[in-house]
Amino acid sequence: MRRGGWLFALVLAATPLQAQQFSDGHAPEAASALATGQKTAAGRDWMVTAANPLAAEAGVAMLRAGGNAIDAMVAVQLVLGLVEPQSSGLGGGAFLVYWDAAAGTLTTFDGRETAPRAATPTLFQNAQGEPLAFMEAVIGGRSVGTPGTPALLETVHKRYGRLGWDAPFAPALELAENGFAVSPRLAGLIASDVATLARDPATRAYFLDPAGAPLAEGTRLKNPAYANTLRALREKGAGAFYEGALAQGIVAAVRGSANPGGLSLDDLRDYAVKERPPVCGAYRGLNVCGMGPPSSGALTLGQILGLLEPYDLKALGPASPEAWRLIADASRLAFADRERYIADTDFVPVPTKGLLAPDYLGARAKLLAGDDALPEVVAGMPRWDHAMAPPARADGAAPELPSTTQITIVDDDGNVVSMTSTIEAGFGSRLMVGGFLLNNELTDFSFRSHRDGVPVANRVEPGKRPRSSMAPTIVLKDGRPVLALGSPGGSQIIGYVAKTLIAHLDWGMSLRDAIAAPNVLARFDAVEIEAGTTAEALAPGLSELGFTVKTGPMTSGVQAVAITPQGLVGAADPRREGVAIGE
Ligand code: GLY
C-alpha cells in the first residue's frame, strides 16, 4: 500500500454510519470512532472491534484497501503493540480462533509463549521450595517466555492474508515514526506503575521523563525503536524477530536483568505456532467454540455453560440472587476442574473430551440443585480417553494478573477473527527491547510443582506453554458463526465472557447491554461483584445463601460482533477505550 494510504482510509472510516435498528435490539451510534470512542456500530459488510481507536482504524484501513479479516487483524495487532503496549505486542503471545468462510471451517492457532529449555519446575520457588512472591517472579527476565505473536501473525497471514505482507505494517509504522497521543488509560497505568517501570533503563526511558515522571495523557509519543523493528519484520518476515540482532537483544535483556531468565537463541529460533482443533461446548442449541489447551478458556467456559444448561436462567432473570447462585457455583465447579486438570496437552494428558462430556456435566450439574452455596467445591472425576489409568494430579496455583486485549473482526467474505493477545501482566516483565515489552507469561504456570509428591499439571517444564485463561470465542448456530467475542482480564476473562453470553442469550440483552451489564463471577471461593454497579445489591442475598462476597473493580474489555440476518452489530466494552467500527 502506498505510504499515507491508510490515513486516507481513516478519513473515509469517519463517515457517519446510518443508524439502523437491528434485531440485536438497539440503534448503533453513528459517528467517527476516533472522534467519539464509538462503542457500538452496525455494518452490512464488515466490522472491526479493538481496544484502541487507532488500532481499530488500522484494521478498517486494511478492509477498505481490499484486505480481509486476517490483514486487518495483523494491522490492528501491530498498532496495539504501540498504543496499548501494556497489554499485548510482539513480545507476547496470542490465541486466534478463525472462521474460514470459503472453506466453512473453524480452526484455532496457538501462538502461546513457551518456557525456555533451561526452565525447571522450581523456576518460581525459593531455596526452600516455597513459591516466590508474585511480583518478585514477574519483574525481570525470569518470567519471559519465547514470544509467539510475531510467528502467529506471519503464519496466518501467509495462509489467509489477501494483501501483501507489507500492507498491515503501514499504520503502525506511520504512528511509530510520527507519534501518537498517549491515551488516558495508558497514562493512568504508567502513573500507577512508575516504580517498576523505572527498573529497566530502556523501559524507563520510554515511559518516564528524565526526571522520572510518568508520561502525561495526550503526550505525543514516538517510538523509533519499534519503527525499526517493524521495518525489519516487514522486510525479512518473522525470522527477523527470531534470529539475528533482535533475537540477540531479547536474550541479552532477559539474561542480563537483575532477575535473570534462561531464554536462549535456540529457544527463539525453534519457536513454532501450533494449529489445534477448536474446543466446543453446547449451550441453548448453540456451539460455543474456542481455544483448547494450553488455554483453559474454551473448556472452562464450556463447563460453566454446560453446568447451567439444565437451569432456567431466563425465568430467573439478572436481578435474582438465585440466578447468580447457579452461575457462581457452576463457575466454582469448573474452576476446580481447571485447577486440577488443564495444562499444555503436548506435555501432560488432559481429559479434554471428558470435561465436556454431557453425562459428566449432567452429573456435576445436579450438585447445583440445592438452595444454598456449595459449602465445598472439589474437582470431579471426568472420563479419560487416554490408554492409561487416570494420573494423580494436585491442584495448581497460578495467580494471573488482569491485562491482555481482544480483537474481533468480521470481513465482507464472512471470515471471522476472534483473537485474544497478551504479554500477561500490565507492562509484562517490564523489560523493553526493540520498542516493545517482553511478556511475563511464565508466571501463568503454577508456582507449586507438586503437593505431597503429587505433580501439578500446569507445572513449569522446558518447552511447555503456560496454561491460559484467554477465551477467544466464536459461537456457531447450525454450523455457521453468529457471534464472536472475547475479553482481557486474567482468569476473570472466563467469567466476563460467560456473563456476556448469558446476558445476551438467556436474558435477551442487546450485545451492548450484555457487555455493559455489571460483572459478577466466581473463580475459587468468593463471588466477585463489580464495585459501583447495581450488582452490589445482590451482595446481601448471596451472603445469605452462604457465599463469601467480594466487591472490587472488574475492568472487562469485551469486544464482540454479532452476525445477524439483518447485518453485523459490533460492541466494545464501555469500561475501556475500545471501539467498534462497521460498514
Ligand atoms: N496471561 C493471561 C492469560 O493467558 O490468561
XYZ file of C-alpha atoms and ligand atoms in Angstrom:
588
model
C 0.000 0.000 0.000
C 1.315 3.470 -0.781
C 2.516 5.452 2.219
C -0.234 7.561 3.718
C -2.905 5.453 2.073
C -4.209 4.266 5.391
C -4.772 7.841 6.555
C -6.991 8.388 3.545
C -8.881 5.275 4.503
C -9.119 6.581 8.041
C -10.931 9.689 6.866
C -13.344 7.506 4.952
C -13.878 5.389 8.031
C -15.019 8.501 9.868
C -18.027 8.817 7.543
C -21.069 8.642 9.797
C -22.848 5.318 9.707
C -26.526 5.295 9.138
C -28.106 4.299 12.398
C -30.305 1.268 11.948
C -32.325 -0.865 14.264
C -31.013 -4.393 14.240
C -32.581 -7.459 15.705
C -29.871 -7.020 18.316
C -32.279 -4.506 19.777
C -30.718 -1.071 19.790
C -29.742 1.694 17.382
C -25.961 1.782 16.989
C -24.204 5.100 17.322
C -23.359 6.983 14.164
C -20.064 8.838 14.361
C -16.318 8.587 13.902
C -14.767 6.121 16.311
C -11.735 8.359 16.652
C -13.823 11.379 17.495
C -16.212 9.787 19.925
C -14.824 6.499 21.125
C -17.773 4.753 19.491
C -18.847 1.723 21.497
C -21.328 0.188 19.080
C -21.660 0.069 15.332
C -23.760 -1.523 12.643
C -22.414 -2.892 9.396
C -23.667 -4.740 6.371
C -20.238 -5.746 5.078
C -17.623 -5.773 7.819
C -16.902 -4.928 11.449
C -13.715 -4.243 13.399
C -13.574 -4.035 17.184
C -10.380 -3.418 19.127
C -9.219 -1.953 22.409
C -7.997 1.346 20.971
C -9.483 3.561 18.225
C -6.172 3.920 16.353
C -5.819 0.155 16.227
C -9.387 -0.366 15.038
C -8.883 2.289 12.360
C -5.788 0.454 11.145
C -7.895 -2.650 10.651
C -10.536 -0.628 8.854
C -7.861 0.748 6.520
C -6.908 -2.799 5.508
C -10.507 -3.755 4.774
C -11.043 -0.608 2.726
C -7.881 -1.376 0.785
C -9.344 -4.745 -0.242
C -7.845 -6.791 2.566
C -9.593 -9.407 4.647
C -10.029 -10.105 8.341
C -6.516 -11.512 8.676
C -4.881 -8.481 7.024
C -6.952 -6.312 9.348
C -6.030 -8.351 12.427
C -2.291 -8.044 11.679
C -2.603 -4.257 11.295
C -4.663 -3.990 14.496
C -2.168 -6.069 16.485
C 0.839 -4.090 15.254
C -0.830 -0.814 16.290
C -1.986 -2.211 19.646
C 1.638 -3.110 20.411
C 2.384 0.604 20.079
C -0.641 2.410 21.547
C -1.677 -0.206 24.141
C 1.819 -1.582 24.846
C 0.930 -2.642 28.387
C -1.472 -5.309 27.155
C -0.076 -7.107 24.113
C 2.539 -6.935 21.404
C 5.395 -8.585 19.574
C 6.979 -9.611 22.877
C 3.950 -11.693 23.876
C 1.643 -14.427 22.689
C -1.891 -14.867 21.364
C -4.616 -17.350 20.501
C -6.591 -16.949 17.297
C -9.952 -18.605 16.636
C -10.690 -18.298 12.925
C -13.721 -18.998 10.791
C -12.648 -19.506 7.192
C -15.807 -18.629 5.258
C -14.733 -20.128 1.926
C -13.862 -23.472 3.487
C -16.699 -23.326 6.028
C -14.286 -24.374 8.766
C -13.386 -23.237 12.235
C -9.810 -23.620 13.423
C -7.533 -22.280 16.137
C -3.921 -21.140 16.188
C -1.795 -21.340 19.297
C 0.805 -18.564 19.382
C 1.380 -19.006 23.108
C 4.779 -18.316 24.637
C 6.902 -21.337 25.536
C 9.111 -21.989 28.548
C 12.805 -21.893 27.666
C 14.782 -25.134 27.526
C 16.551 -24.002 30.688
C 13.316 -23.712 32.715
C 12.667 -26.216 35.504
C 9.612 -26.930 37.695
C 11.249 -24.932 40.503
C 11.594 -21.753 38.393
C 9.314 -19.801 40.715
C 10.347 -21.358 44.014
C 12.875 -20.252 46.617
C 15.649 -22.426 48.032
C 13.147 -23.998 50.438
C 10.817 -24.994 47.594
C 8.244 -22.356 48.538
C 6.590 -20.188 45.845
C 8.193 -16.788 45.261
C 6.196 -13.649 45.992
C 4.261 -12.991 42.789
C 5.750 -9.655 41.724
C 9.234 -10.935 42.594
C 8.659 -13.532 39.908
C 7.040 -11.208 37.376
C 9.582 -8.404 37.040
C 12.734 -9.142 35.056
C 13.876 -11.907 32.747
C 12.834 -14.925 34.843
C 9.203 -14.750 33.721
C 9.863 -14.238 29.997
C 8.689 -16.999 27.670
C 9.616 -17.301 23.998
C 7.214 -14.866 22.307
C 4.714 -16.295 19.834
C 2.914 -13.272 18.410
C 5.321 -12.459 15.538
C 5.223 -16.069 14.322
C 1.441 -16.206 14.658
C 0.960 -13.052 12.586
C 3.220 -14.359 9.837
C 1.811 -17.899 9.851
C -1.812 -16.879 9.450
C -1.059 -14.028 7.071
C 0.865 -16.385 4.760
C -2.034 -18.796 4.817
C -5.016 -16.449 4.630
C -3.926 -12.838 4.011
C -5.119 -11.131 0.838
C -2.907 -8.035 0.838
C 0.878 -8.207 0.653
C 2.805 -8.719 3.902
C 3.956 -5.098 3.862
C 0.440 -3.582 3.867
C -0.550 -4.230 7.506
C 2.688 -2.617 8.690
C 1.844 0.821 7.265
C -0.442 2.172 10.031
C 1.825 1.121 12.904
C 4.933 2.390 11.116
C 3.399 5.763 10.492
C 2.266 6.098 14.110
C 5.612 4.904 15.498
C 7.527 7.385 13.355
C 5.234 10.395 13.626
C 3.876 9.794 17.083
C 0.508 9.160 18.681
C -1.267 10.709 21.651
C -0.844 8.754 24.880
C -4.365 7.657 25.815
C -5.943 8.341 29.207
C -5.849 4.657 30.085
C -2.182 4.237 29.159
C -1.238 7.412 31.050
C -3.110 6.230 34.141
C -1.468 2.819 34.065
C 2.020 4.284 33.620
C 1.398 6.623 36.567
C 0.342 3.731 38.766
C 3.386 1.646 37.841
C 6.247 4.166 37.942
C 8.349 2.216 40.421
C 8.520 -0.995 38.398
C 8.771 0.774 35.031
C 11.842 2.616 36.344
C 13.811 -0.583 36.911
C 14.893 -1.286 33.322
C 16.744 1.586 31.594
C 15.052 1.132 28.191
C 11.583 0.882 29.766
C 12.239 3.863 31.998
C 13.459 5.993 29.082
C 10.294 5.250 27.102
C 7.567 5.603 29.730
C 9.074 8.192 32.094
C 10.664 11.569 31.501
C 14.302 12.199 32.504
C 13.160 13.322 35.959
C 11.247 10.038 36.383
C 7.752 11.496 35.954
C 5.203 9.369 34.036
C 4.141 10.369 30.522
C 1.059 12.546 30.674
C -2.176 11.851 28.816
C -2.068 13.392 25.360
C 1.738 13.419 25.134
C 2.790 12.854 21.522
C 4.891 9.715 21.781
C 7.189 8.440 19.038
C 8.791 5.014 19.102
C 11.693 4.887 16.611
C 12.909 1.559 18.008
C 9.503 -0.003 17.282
C 9.572 1.527 13.797
C 12.926 -0.198 13.193
C 11.532 -3.497 14.442
C 8.503 -3.156 12.174
C 10.701 -2.406 9.169
C 12.851 -5.461 9.901
C 9.795 -7.718 10.162
C 8.204 -6.212 7.087
C 11.322 -6.768 5.014
C 12.537 -10.127 6.356
C 9.456 -11.679 7.910
C 9.173 -13.054 11.433
C 12.661 -14.547 11.037
C 13.968 -11.045 11.772
C 12.475 -11.436 15.237
C 13.553 -14.989 15.983
C 17.137 -14.781 14.680
C 19.755 -12.067 14.331
C 20.152 -8.746 16.114
C 16.669 -8.556 17.600
C 16.848 -12.089 18.984
C 20.263 -11.312 20.460
C 18.873 -8.161 22.075
C 15.970 -10.100 23.605
C 18.256 -12.782 25.019
C 20.671 -10.160 26.379
C 17.808 -8.276 28.095
C 16.410 -11.455 29.665
C 19.737 -12.870 30.809
C 21.204 -9.515 31.845
C 18.267 -8.439 34.002
C 18.585 -8.202 37.778
C 16.175 -11.168 37.970
C 17.598 -13.132 35.034
C 15.839 -15.753 32.959
C 17.091 -18.596 30.805
C 15.755 -17.671 27.363
C 18.266 -18.588 24.637
C 18.807 -18.007 20.940
C 17.887 -21.662 20.366
C 14.532 -21.139 22.096
C 13.750 -18.222 19.799
C 14.941 -19.969 16.644
C 12.827 -23.065 17.321
C 9.529 -21.309 18.159
C 6.564 -22.801 16.279
C 2.890 -21.826 16.030
C 0.525 -24.770 16.512
C -2.781 -25.218 14.776
C -5.181 -27.081 17.033
C -8.797 -28.201 16.675
C -11.335 -25.888 18.333
C -12.955 -26.984 21.578
C -16.738 -26.530 21.571
C -19.388 -26.747 24.278
C -23.129 -26.890 23.747
C -25.425 -24.160 25.123
C -29.056 -23.409 24.315
C -28.821 -25.056 20.914
C -25.591 -23.266 20.006
C -21.993 -24.413 19.820
C -19.685 -22.190 21.860
C -16.237 -22.742 20.370
C -12.795 -21.531 21.285
C -9.234 -22.278 22.214
C -8.427 -25.554 23.869
C -5.332 -26.328 25.933
C -2.929 -24.779 26.683
C -5.782 -22.338 27.233
C -8.405 -23.218 29.777
C -10.699 -20.686 28.061
C -12.983 -22.869 25.964
C -13.024 -25.836 28.338
C -13.866 -23.835 31.451
C -16.361 -21.602 29.644
C -17.912 -24.725 28.096
C -18.147 -26.361 31.511
C -19.791 -23.324 33.134
C -22.394 -23.122 30.386
C -22.867 -26.896 30.292
C -23.499 -26.997 34.040
C -26.089 -24.218 33.673
C -27.851 -25.779 30.698
C -30.477 -27.643 32.807
C -31.431 -24.471 34.718
C -33.881 -21.830 33.520
C -31.793 -18.671 33.891
C -34.179 -16.832 31.608
C -37.049 -17.271 34.044
C -34.889 -16.209 36.976
C -33.532 -13.043 35.327
C -30.440 -10.955 36.074
C -31.724 -9.393 39.303
C -32.224 -12.738 41.008
C -29.623 -13.915 43.569
C -30.745 -17.455 42.649
C -29.533 -16.965 39.061
C -26.170 -15.781 40.332
C -26.007 -18.631 42.857
C -26.226 -21.046 39.954
C -23.698 -19.135 37.835
C -21.279 -18.722 40.735
C -21.332 -22.357 41.809
C -21.167 -23.604 38.202
C -18.068 -21.435 37.846
C -16.530 -22.708 41.071
C -17.057 -26.318 39.940
C -15.498 -25.562 36.559
C -12.548 -23.747 38.107
C -11.913 -26.694 40.430
C -11.539 -28.943 37.365
C -9.427 -26.302 35.626
C -7.031 -26.078 38.533
C -6.644 -29.861 38.673
C -6.556 -30.931 35.049
C -5.907 -28.235 32.435
C -2.406 -27.636 31.094
C -0.451 -27.929 27.857
C -1.612 -31.191 26.240
C 1.728 -31.566 24.465
C 3.233 -32.251 27.899
C 0.529 -33.734 30.109
C -2.585 -35.727 29.260
C -5.780 -33.678 29.766
C -9.272 -35.241 29.702
C -10.435 -32.659 27.156
C -13.430 -34.685 25.926
C -14.291 -35.965 29.387
C -14.502 -32.475 30.877
C -17.252 -31.528 28.395
C -18.983 -34.901 28.178
C -22.771 -34.443 28.648
C -23.030 -37.257 31.207
C -20.189 -35.797 33.273
C -21.613 -32.275 33.159
C -25.125 -33.577 33.833
C -23.955 -35.348 36.985
C -21.985 -32.291 38.178
C -24.958 -30.013 37.378
C -27.065 -31.961 39.899
C -24.760 -30.564 42.601
C -26.346 -27.179 41.883
C -29.871 -28.392 42.622
C -29.895 -27.258 46.281
C -30.860 -23.838 47.587
C -27.588 -22.619 49.073
C -23.988 -22.040 48.045
C -21.960 -25.239 47.827
C -20.057 -25.441 51.101
C -17.125 -27.170 49.445
C -16.092 -27.431 45.805
C -13.614 -30.029 44.573
C -12.550 -31.266 41.166
C -14.639 -34.047 39.635
C -13.598 -37.314 38.023
C -14.010 -36.868 34.267
C -13.511 -39.775 31.883
C -10.032 -40.030 30.395
C -9.728 -41.026 26.777
C -6.079 -41.963 27.204
C -4.963 -45.577 27.339
C -3.789 -45.207 30.903
C -5.046 -45.109 34.448
C -6.063 -41.556 35.401
C -2.858 -39.919 36.632
C -2.648 -38.432 40.114
C -2.944 -34.650 39.950
C -2.569 -31.947 42.564
C -4.235 -28.550 42.339
C -2.000 -25.811 40.998
C -1.652 -22.150 41.958
C -1.168 -19.541 39.247
C -2.472 -16.093 40.077
C -2.961 -14.320 36.746
C -2.995 -10.551 36.546
C -5.736 -8.755 34.616
C -4.187 -7.417 31.422
C -4.427 -8.614 27.768
C -6.515 -7.440 24.771
C -9.253 -8.706 22.437
C -9.578 -8.236 18.675
C -12.823 -9.254 16.959
C -13.279 -8.776 13.198
C -15.727 -9.932 10.527
C -14.905 -9.179 6.888
C -17.097 -8.918 3.817
C -16.431 -12.538 2.853
C -17.755 -13.638 6.224
C -14.360 -14.603 7.656
C -14.314 -14.179 11.424
C -11.342 -13.405 13.673
C -11.569 -13.742 17.432
C -8.111 -13.249 18.872
C -7.005 -12.679 22.446
C -3.461 -11.398 22.750
C -1.286 -10.706 25.766
C 2.026 -10.002 27.408
C 0.391 -11.250 30.668
C 0.540 -8.570 33.401
C 0.168 -4.877 32.570
C 3.606 -3.977 31.073
C 4.631 -7.669 31.251
C 8.126 -8.282 32.622
C 8.853 -4.512 32.353
C 11.770 -5.342 30.036
C 11.771 -3.450 26.748
C 13.644 -4.421 23.587
C 13.173 -3.115 20.060
C 10.423 -0.708 21.176
C 8.128 -3.377 22.676
C 7.718 -5.003 26.074
C 8.632 -8.601 26.816
C 5.995 -10.829 28.401
C 5.919 -12.344 31.883
C 3.804 -15.238 30.602
C 5.732 -17.910 32.512
C 4.028 -16.750 35.708
C 0.856 -18.320 34.276
C 2.445 -21.647 35.260
C 1.745 -22.953 38.726
C 4.441 -21.795 41.112
C 3.961 -25.035 43.036
C 5.180 -28.000 41.029
C 3.947 -30.716 43.424
C 1.821 -31.124 46.516
C 2.727 -34.002 48.839
C 4.681 -35.539 45.988
C 1.749 -35.389 43.550
C 2.558 -33.371 40.402
C 0.612 -30.299 39.308
C -0.457 -30.498 35.627
C 0.424 -26.851 34.965
C 3.933 -27.048 36.460
C 6.826 -25.445 34.589
C 8.616 -27.736 32.137
C 11.085 -26.832 29.381
C 9.321 -26.098 26.088
C 5.849 -26.213 27.670
C 3.216 -23.487 27.209
C 1.732 -21.997 30.373
C -1.971 -22.534 30.928
C -4.019 -19.528 29.889
C -7.491 -18.204 30.635
C -7.800 -16.443 27.318
C -11.154 -17.284 25.771
C -11.408 -16.017 22.206
C -14.789 -17.409 21.232
C -16.890 -17.954 18.118
C -20.469 -19.139 18.642
C -21.933 -21.323 15.900
C -25.589 -21.920 15.087
C -26.280 -24.758 12.672
C -22.564 -24.782 11.881
C -22.318 -21.071 10.980
C -20.931 -18.226 13.127
C -23.470 -15.959 14.821
C -21.335 -14.267 17.456
C -17.634 -13.680 18.130
C -16.204 -12.276 21.333
C -13.505 -12.358 23.985
C -12.016 -10.173 26.708
C -8.872 -9.302 28.624
C -8.800 -9.810 32.381
C -6.562 -12.704 33.507
C -8.541 -15.583 34.950
C -11.589 -13.277 35.180
C -11.749 -13.455 31.366
C -13.763 -16.650 31.523
C -16.389 -15.088 33.816
C -16.606 -11.942 31.680
C -17.286 -13.973 28.552
C -19.750 -16.246 30.380
C -21.682 -13.245 31.755
C -21.857 -11.613 28.329
C -23.162 -14.812 26.732
C -25.738 -15.449 29.463
C -26.951 -11.824 29.416
C -27.266 -11.881 25.628
C -28.599 -15.392 25.102
C -30.658 -16.053 28.248
C -31.710 -12.571 29.276
C -32.184 -11.202 25.785
C -29.998 -8.141 26.290
C -28.522 -6.400 23.275
C -24.832 -7.074 22.799
C -24.053 -3.600 24.098
C -26.160 -4.060 27.222
C -24.863 -7.579 27.813
C -21.282 -6.287 27.811
C -22.148 -3.271 29.951
C -24.133 -5.341 32.471
C -22.340 -5.484 35.828
C -19.694 -8.164 36.096
C -20.387 -10.870 38.660
C -18.297 -14.031 38.676
C -16.671 -16.688 40.794
C -13.409 -18.476 40.319
C -12.336 -20.129 43.503
C -14.282 -19.461 46.677
C -15.668 -15.939 46.658
C -18.311 -14.393 44.450
C -16.794 -11.238 42.948
C -19.109 -8.286 42.282
C -18.169 -5.244 40.236
C -17.914 -2.228 42.513
C -20.096 0.792 41.862
C -22.727 -1.138 39.916
C -26.296 -2.199 40.562
C -24.982 -5.717 41.146
C -23.846 -4.598 44.592
C -27.499 -5.037 45.550
C -27.028 -8.798 45.073
C -24.424 -8.975 47.837
C -26.734 -9.427 50.878
C -28.752 -12.117 49.108
C -25.659 -14.004 48.018
C -24.141 -13.745 51.510
C -27.350 -15.178 52.937
C -27.006 -18.118 50.567
C -23.612 -18.811 52.122
C -21.181 -17.198 49.677
C -18.179 -15.124 50.610
C -18.751 -11.939 48.611
C -16.025 -9.560 47.465
C -16.572 -6.247 45.722
C -13.948 -4.554 43.583
C -13.098 -3.124 40.170
C -13.670 -5.612 37.355
C -12.403 -3.967 34.193
C -13.517 -6.320 31.470
C -12.707 -5.354 27.878
C -15.134 -7.422 25.824
C -15.119 -6.762 22.081
C -17.892 -8.592 20.270
C -19.538 -8.880 16.877
C -22.981 -10.402 16.316
C -23.672 -11.769 12.852
C -27.435 -11.423 12.425
C -29.679 -11.976 9.415
C -30.041 -8.172 9.221
C -26.333 -7.416 9.376
C -23.398 -7.074 11.726
C -23.532 -5.494 15.171
C -20.261 -4.606 16.875
C -19.853 -3.630 20.506
C -16.908 -2.620 22.668
C -16.772 -2.646 26.442
C -17.584 0.763 27.965
C -15.070 0.109 30.740
C -12.090 0.605 28.375
C -11.090 2.617 25.314
C -12.160 0.092 22.697
C -14.380 0.910 19.739
C -16.453 -0.851 17.123
C -16.387 0.355 13.523
C -18.545 -1.149 10.834
C -19.760 -0.541 7.343
N -1.940 -14.135 30.715
C -3.308 -14.123 30.542
C -3.814 -15.439 30.094
O -3.157 -16.089 29.317
O -4.841 -15.864 30.504
